[in-house]
CSV table of C-alpha atoms and ligand atoms in Angstrom, one decimal:
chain,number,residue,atom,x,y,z
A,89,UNK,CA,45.5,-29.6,-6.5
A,90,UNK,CA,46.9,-29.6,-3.1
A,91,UNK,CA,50.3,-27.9,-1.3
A,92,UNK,CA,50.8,-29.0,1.8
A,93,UNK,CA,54.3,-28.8,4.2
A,94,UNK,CA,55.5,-27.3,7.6
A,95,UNK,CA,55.2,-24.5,9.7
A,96,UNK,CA,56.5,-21.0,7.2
A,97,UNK,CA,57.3,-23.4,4.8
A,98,UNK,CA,55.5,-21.0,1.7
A,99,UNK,CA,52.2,-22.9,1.5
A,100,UNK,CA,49.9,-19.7,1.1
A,101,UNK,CA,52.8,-17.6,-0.5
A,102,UNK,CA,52.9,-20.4,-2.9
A,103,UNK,CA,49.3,-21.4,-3.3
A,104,UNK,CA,48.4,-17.8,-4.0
A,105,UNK,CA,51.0,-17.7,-7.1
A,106,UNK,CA,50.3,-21.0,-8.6
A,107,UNK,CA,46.5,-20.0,-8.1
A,108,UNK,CA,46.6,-16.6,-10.0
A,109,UNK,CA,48.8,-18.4,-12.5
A,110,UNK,CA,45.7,-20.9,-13.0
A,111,UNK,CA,42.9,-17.9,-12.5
A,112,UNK,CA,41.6,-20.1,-9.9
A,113,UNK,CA,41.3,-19.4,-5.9
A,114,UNK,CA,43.2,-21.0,-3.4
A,115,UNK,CA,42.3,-21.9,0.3
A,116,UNK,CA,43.7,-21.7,3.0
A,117,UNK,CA,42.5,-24.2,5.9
A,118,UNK,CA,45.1,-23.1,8.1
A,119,UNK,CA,43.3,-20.2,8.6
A,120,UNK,CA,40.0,-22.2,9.9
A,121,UNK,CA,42.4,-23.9,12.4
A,122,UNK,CA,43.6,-20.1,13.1
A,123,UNK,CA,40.2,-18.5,13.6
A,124,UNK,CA,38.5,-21.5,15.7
A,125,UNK,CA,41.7,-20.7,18.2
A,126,UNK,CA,41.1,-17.3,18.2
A,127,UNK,CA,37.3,-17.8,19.0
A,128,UNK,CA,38.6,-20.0,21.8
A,129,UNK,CA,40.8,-17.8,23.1
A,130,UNK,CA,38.3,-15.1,23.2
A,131,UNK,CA,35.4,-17.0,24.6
A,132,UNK,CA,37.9,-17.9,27.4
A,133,UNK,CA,37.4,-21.5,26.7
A,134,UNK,CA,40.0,-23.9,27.5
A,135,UNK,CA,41.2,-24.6,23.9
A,136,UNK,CA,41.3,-28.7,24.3
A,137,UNK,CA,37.7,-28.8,25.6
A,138,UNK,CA,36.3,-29.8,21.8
A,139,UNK,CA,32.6,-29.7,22.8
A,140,UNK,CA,32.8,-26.0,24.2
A,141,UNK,CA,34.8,-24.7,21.0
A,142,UNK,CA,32.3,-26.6,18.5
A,143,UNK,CA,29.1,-24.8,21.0
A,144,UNK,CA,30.9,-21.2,20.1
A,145,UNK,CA,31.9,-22.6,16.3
A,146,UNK,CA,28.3,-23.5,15.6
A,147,UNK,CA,26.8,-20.4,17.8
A,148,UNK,CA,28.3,-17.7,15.0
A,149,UNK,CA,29.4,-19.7,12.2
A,150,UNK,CA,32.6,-18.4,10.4
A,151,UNK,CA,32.9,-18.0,6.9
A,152,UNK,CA,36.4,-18.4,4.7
A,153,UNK,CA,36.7,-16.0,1.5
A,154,UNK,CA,39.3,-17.5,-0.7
A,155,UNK,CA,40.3,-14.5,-2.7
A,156,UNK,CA,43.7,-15.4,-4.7
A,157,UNK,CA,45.5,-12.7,-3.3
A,158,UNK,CA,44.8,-14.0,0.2
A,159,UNK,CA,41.9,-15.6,2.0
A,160,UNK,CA,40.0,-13.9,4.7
A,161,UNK,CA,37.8,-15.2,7.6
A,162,UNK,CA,34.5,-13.7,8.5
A,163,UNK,CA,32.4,-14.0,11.1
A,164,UNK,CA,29.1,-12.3,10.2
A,165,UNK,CA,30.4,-8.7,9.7
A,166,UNK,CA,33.5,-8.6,11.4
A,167,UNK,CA,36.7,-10.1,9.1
A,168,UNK,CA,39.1,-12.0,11.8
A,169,UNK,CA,41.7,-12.1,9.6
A,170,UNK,CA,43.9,-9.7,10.6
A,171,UNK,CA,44.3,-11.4,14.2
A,172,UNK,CA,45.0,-14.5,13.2
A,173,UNK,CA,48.8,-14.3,12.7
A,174,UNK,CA,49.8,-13.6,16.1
A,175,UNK,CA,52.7,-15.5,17.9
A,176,UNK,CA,49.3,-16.2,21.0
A,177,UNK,CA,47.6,-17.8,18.2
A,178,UNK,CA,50.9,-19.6,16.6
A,179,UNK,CA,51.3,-20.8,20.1
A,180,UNK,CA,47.8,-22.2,20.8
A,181,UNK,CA,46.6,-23.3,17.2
A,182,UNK,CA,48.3,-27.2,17.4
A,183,UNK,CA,46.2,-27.9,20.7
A,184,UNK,CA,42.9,-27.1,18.5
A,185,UNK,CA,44.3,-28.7,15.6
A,186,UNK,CA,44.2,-32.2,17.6
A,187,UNK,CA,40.9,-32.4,17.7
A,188,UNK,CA,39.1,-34.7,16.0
A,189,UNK,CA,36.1,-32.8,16.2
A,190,UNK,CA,37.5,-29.3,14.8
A,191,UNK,CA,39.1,-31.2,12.4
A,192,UNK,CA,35.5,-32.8,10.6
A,193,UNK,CA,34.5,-29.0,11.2
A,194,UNK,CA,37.6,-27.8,8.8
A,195,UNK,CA,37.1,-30.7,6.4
A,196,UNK,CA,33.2,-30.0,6.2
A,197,UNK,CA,33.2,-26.8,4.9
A,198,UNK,CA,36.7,-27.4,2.5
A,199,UNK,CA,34.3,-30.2,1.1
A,200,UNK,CA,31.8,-27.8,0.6
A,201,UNK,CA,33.4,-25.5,-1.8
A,202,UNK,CA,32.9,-25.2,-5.4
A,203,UNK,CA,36.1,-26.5,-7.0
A,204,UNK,CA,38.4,-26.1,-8.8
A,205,UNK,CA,40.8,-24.1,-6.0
A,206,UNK,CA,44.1,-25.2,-5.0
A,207,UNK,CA,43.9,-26.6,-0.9
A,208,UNK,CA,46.9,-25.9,0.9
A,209,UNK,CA,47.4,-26.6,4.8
A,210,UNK,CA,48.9,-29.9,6.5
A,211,UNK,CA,46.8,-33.0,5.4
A,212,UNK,CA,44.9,-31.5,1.9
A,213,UNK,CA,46.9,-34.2,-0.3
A,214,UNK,CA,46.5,-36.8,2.4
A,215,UNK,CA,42.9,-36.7,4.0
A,216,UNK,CA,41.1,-33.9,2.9
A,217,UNK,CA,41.5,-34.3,-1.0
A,218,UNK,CA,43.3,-37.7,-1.7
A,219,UNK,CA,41.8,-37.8,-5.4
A,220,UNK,CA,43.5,-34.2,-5.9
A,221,UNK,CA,44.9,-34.2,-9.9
A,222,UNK,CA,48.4,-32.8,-8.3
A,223,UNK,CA,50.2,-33.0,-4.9
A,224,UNK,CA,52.8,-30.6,-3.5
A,225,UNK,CA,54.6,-30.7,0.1
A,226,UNK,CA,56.9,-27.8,0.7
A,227,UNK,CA,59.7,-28.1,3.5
A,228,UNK,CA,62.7,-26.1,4.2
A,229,UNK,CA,65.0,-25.9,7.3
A,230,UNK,CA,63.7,-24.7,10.3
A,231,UNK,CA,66.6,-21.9,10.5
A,232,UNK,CA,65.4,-20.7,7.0
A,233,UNK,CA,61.8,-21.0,7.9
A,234,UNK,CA,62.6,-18.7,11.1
A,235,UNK,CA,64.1,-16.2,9.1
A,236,UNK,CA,61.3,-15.7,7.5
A,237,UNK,CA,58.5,-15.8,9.7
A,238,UNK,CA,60.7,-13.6,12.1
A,239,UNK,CA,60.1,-10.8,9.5
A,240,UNK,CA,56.3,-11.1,10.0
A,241,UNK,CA,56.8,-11.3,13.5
A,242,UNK,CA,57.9,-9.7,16.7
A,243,UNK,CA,60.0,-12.0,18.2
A,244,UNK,CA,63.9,-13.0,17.7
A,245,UNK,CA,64.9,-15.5,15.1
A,246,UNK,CA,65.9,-17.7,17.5
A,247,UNK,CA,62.2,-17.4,19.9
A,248,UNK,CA,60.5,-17.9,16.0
A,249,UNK,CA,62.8,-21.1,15.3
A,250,UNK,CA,61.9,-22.3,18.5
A,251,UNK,CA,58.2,-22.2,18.3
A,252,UNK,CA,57.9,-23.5,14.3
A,253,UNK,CA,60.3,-26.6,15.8
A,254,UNK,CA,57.5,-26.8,18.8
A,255,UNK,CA,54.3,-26.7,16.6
A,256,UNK,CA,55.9,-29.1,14.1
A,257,UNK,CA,56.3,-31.3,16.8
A,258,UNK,CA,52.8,-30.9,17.5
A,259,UNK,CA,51.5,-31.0,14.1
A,260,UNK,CA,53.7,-34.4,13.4
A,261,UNK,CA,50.5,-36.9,13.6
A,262,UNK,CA,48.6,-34.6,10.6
A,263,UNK,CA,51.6,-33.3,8.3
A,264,UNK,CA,53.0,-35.5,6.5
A,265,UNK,CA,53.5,-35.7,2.4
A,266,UNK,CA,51.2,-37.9,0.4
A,267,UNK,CA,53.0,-41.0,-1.3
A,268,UNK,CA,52.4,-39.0,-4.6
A,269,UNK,CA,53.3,-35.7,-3.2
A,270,UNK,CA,55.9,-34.2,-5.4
A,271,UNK,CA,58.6,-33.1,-1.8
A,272,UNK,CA,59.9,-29.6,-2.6
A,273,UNK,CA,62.4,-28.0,-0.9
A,274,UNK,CA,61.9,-24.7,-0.6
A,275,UNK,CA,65.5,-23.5,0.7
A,276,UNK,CA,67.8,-22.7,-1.9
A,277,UNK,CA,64.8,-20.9,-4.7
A,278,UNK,CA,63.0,-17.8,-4.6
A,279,UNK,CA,58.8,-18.0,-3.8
A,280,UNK,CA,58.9,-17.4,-8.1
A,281,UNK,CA,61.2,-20.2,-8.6
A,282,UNK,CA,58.8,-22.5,-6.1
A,283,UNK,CA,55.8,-21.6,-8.7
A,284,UNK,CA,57.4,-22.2,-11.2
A,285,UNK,CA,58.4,-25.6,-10.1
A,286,UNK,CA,55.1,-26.3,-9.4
A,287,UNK,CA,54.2,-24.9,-12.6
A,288,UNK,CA,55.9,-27.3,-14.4
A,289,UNK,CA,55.2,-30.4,-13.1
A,290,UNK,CA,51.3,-29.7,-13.4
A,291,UNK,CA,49.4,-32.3,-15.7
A,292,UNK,CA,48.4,-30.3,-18.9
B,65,ADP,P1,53.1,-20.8,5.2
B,65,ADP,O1,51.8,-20.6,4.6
B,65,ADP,O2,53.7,-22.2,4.9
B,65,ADP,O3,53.2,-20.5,6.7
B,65,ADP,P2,54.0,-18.3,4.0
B,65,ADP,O4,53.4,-18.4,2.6
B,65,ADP,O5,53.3,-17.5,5.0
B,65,ADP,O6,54.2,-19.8,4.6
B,65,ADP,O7,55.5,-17.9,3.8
B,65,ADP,C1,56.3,-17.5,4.8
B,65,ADP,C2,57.2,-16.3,4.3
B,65,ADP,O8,58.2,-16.9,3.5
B,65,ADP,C3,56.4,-15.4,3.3
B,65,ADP,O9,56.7,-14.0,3.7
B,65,ADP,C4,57.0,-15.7,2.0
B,65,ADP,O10,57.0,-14.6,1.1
B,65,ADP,C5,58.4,-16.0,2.3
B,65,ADP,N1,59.3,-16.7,1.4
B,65,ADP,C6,60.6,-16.3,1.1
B,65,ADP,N2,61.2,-17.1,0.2
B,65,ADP,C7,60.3,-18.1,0.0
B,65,ADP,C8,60.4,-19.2,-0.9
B,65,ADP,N3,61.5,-19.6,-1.6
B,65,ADP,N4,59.4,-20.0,-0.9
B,65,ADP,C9,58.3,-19.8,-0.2
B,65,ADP,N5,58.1,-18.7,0.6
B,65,ADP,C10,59.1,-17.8,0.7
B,66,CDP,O1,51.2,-20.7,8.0
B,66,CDP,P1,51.7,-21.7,9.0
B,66,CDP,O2,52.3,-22.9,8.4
B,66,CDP,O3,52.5,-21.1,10.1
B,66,CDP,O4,50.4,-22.2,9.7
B,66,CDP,P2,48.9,-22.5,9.0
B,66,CDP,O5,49.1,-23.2,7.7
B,66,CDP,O6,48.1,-21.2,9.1
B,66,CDP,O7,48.4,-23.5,10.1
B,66,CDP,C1,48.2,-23.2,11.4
B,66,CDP,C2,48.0,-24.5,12.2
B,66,CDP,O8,46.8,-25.1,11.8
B,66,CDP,C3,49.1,-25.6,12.0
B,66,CDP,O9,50.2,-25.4,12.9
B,66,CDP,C4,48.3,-26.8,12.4
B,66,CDP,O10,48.2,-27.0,13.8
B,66,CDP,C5,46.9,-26.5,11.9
B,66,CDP,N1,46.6,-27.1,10.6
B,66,CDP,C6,46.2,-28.4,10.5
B,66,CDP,O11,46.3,-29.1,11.5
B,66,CDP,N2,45.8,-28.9,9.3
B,66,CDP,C7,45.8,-28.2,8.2
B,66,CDP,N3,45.4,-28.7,7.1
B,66,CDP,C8,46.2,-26.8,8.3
B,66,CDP,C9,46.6,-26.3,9.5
């Protein structure tokens, strides 16, 4: 199954519940998207130029460990994950994203993996996995959104709002539900009152 939606809109909160609940793992390509711009960043490679990110990508492949508590990202030894929720990385990840070529890279290695896992990210339901048994996209406000990615952050409410509206801008020509995506708003319930939504509606 797949749980797409916007920027802080609960995917992996969410993903990570309904996973448990099915004592299966859940993946998290954002993440990929994450650790390919932090490997740009830190090779000091201009993070449009596709052909010098895939030369570092492919150089010291990275590795995603979807644990259901929350996935990690390895390269060899060293676990990136921890750096991949800064507001440089928010702020650079879309301009990656657009790339065709990083794109096949992320889809590759989701192909790759043993299912069955619940995908969540921006185009699971839609490109990714279109035969998925169950599709999810999970929206909210961007005021509400801010709120809570301001608590996981350093910055204002009102810099965080700013920057989810900017990257979902960004992120328009890849996000969007499935036509069988079940739309939840995630506004007015609780992260337990989203799983159990999504609970529910699962095919038996
Ligand atoms: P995403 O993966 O879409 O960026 P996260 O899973 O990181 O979103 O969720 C952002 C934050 O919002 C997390 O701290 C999560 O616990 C919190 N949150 C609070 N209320 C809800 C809700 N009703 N639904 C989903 N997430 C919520
Ligand atoms: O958690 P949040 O919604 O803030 O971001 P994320 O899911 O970790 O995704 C980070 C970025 O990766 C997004 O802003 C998109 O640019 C990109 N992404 C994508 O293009 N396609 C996906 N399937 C997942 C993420």
């Amino acid at each position: 199954m797949t749980i797409d939606g916007v920027a802080a809109s609960g995917k992996s909160s969410v993903a990570s519940g309904v996973a448990r609940a099915l004592g299966i793992p859940y993946v998290s390509s954002g993440l990929l998207y994450r650790a390919a711009t932090q490997l740009g960043r830190e090779a000091g490679v201009r993070l449009g130029d596709a052909a010098a990110l895939l030369t570092h990508l492919r150089a010291r492949p990275l590795r995603l460990e979807a644990l259901p508590e929350g996935n990690r990202v390895w390269q060899g030894e060293r676990d990136l994950t921890d750096e991949l929720h800064s507001s440089q990385v928010d702020a650079g990840v879309s301009v990656v994203a657009a790339l065709p070529e990083v794109r096949a890279w992320v889809d590759d290695q989701l192909r790759a993996l043993p299912a069955p896992f619940v995908a969540e990210g921006r185009d699971m339901g839609t490109n990714v996995f279109p035969q998925a048994r169950a599709k999810f996209y999970l929206t909210a406000s961007a005021r509400v959104r801010a709120e809570r990615r301001s608590q996981e952050r350093p910055e204002d409410v009102d810099a965080v709002e700013a920057a989810l509206i900017e990257r979902d801008r960004r992120d328009a020509g890849q996000s969007a539900p499935a036509p069988d995506a079940h739309v939840i708003d995630t506004g007015p319930l609780t992260l337990e009152g989203v799983i159990e939504t999504i609970l529910q509606v699962l095919p038996t």
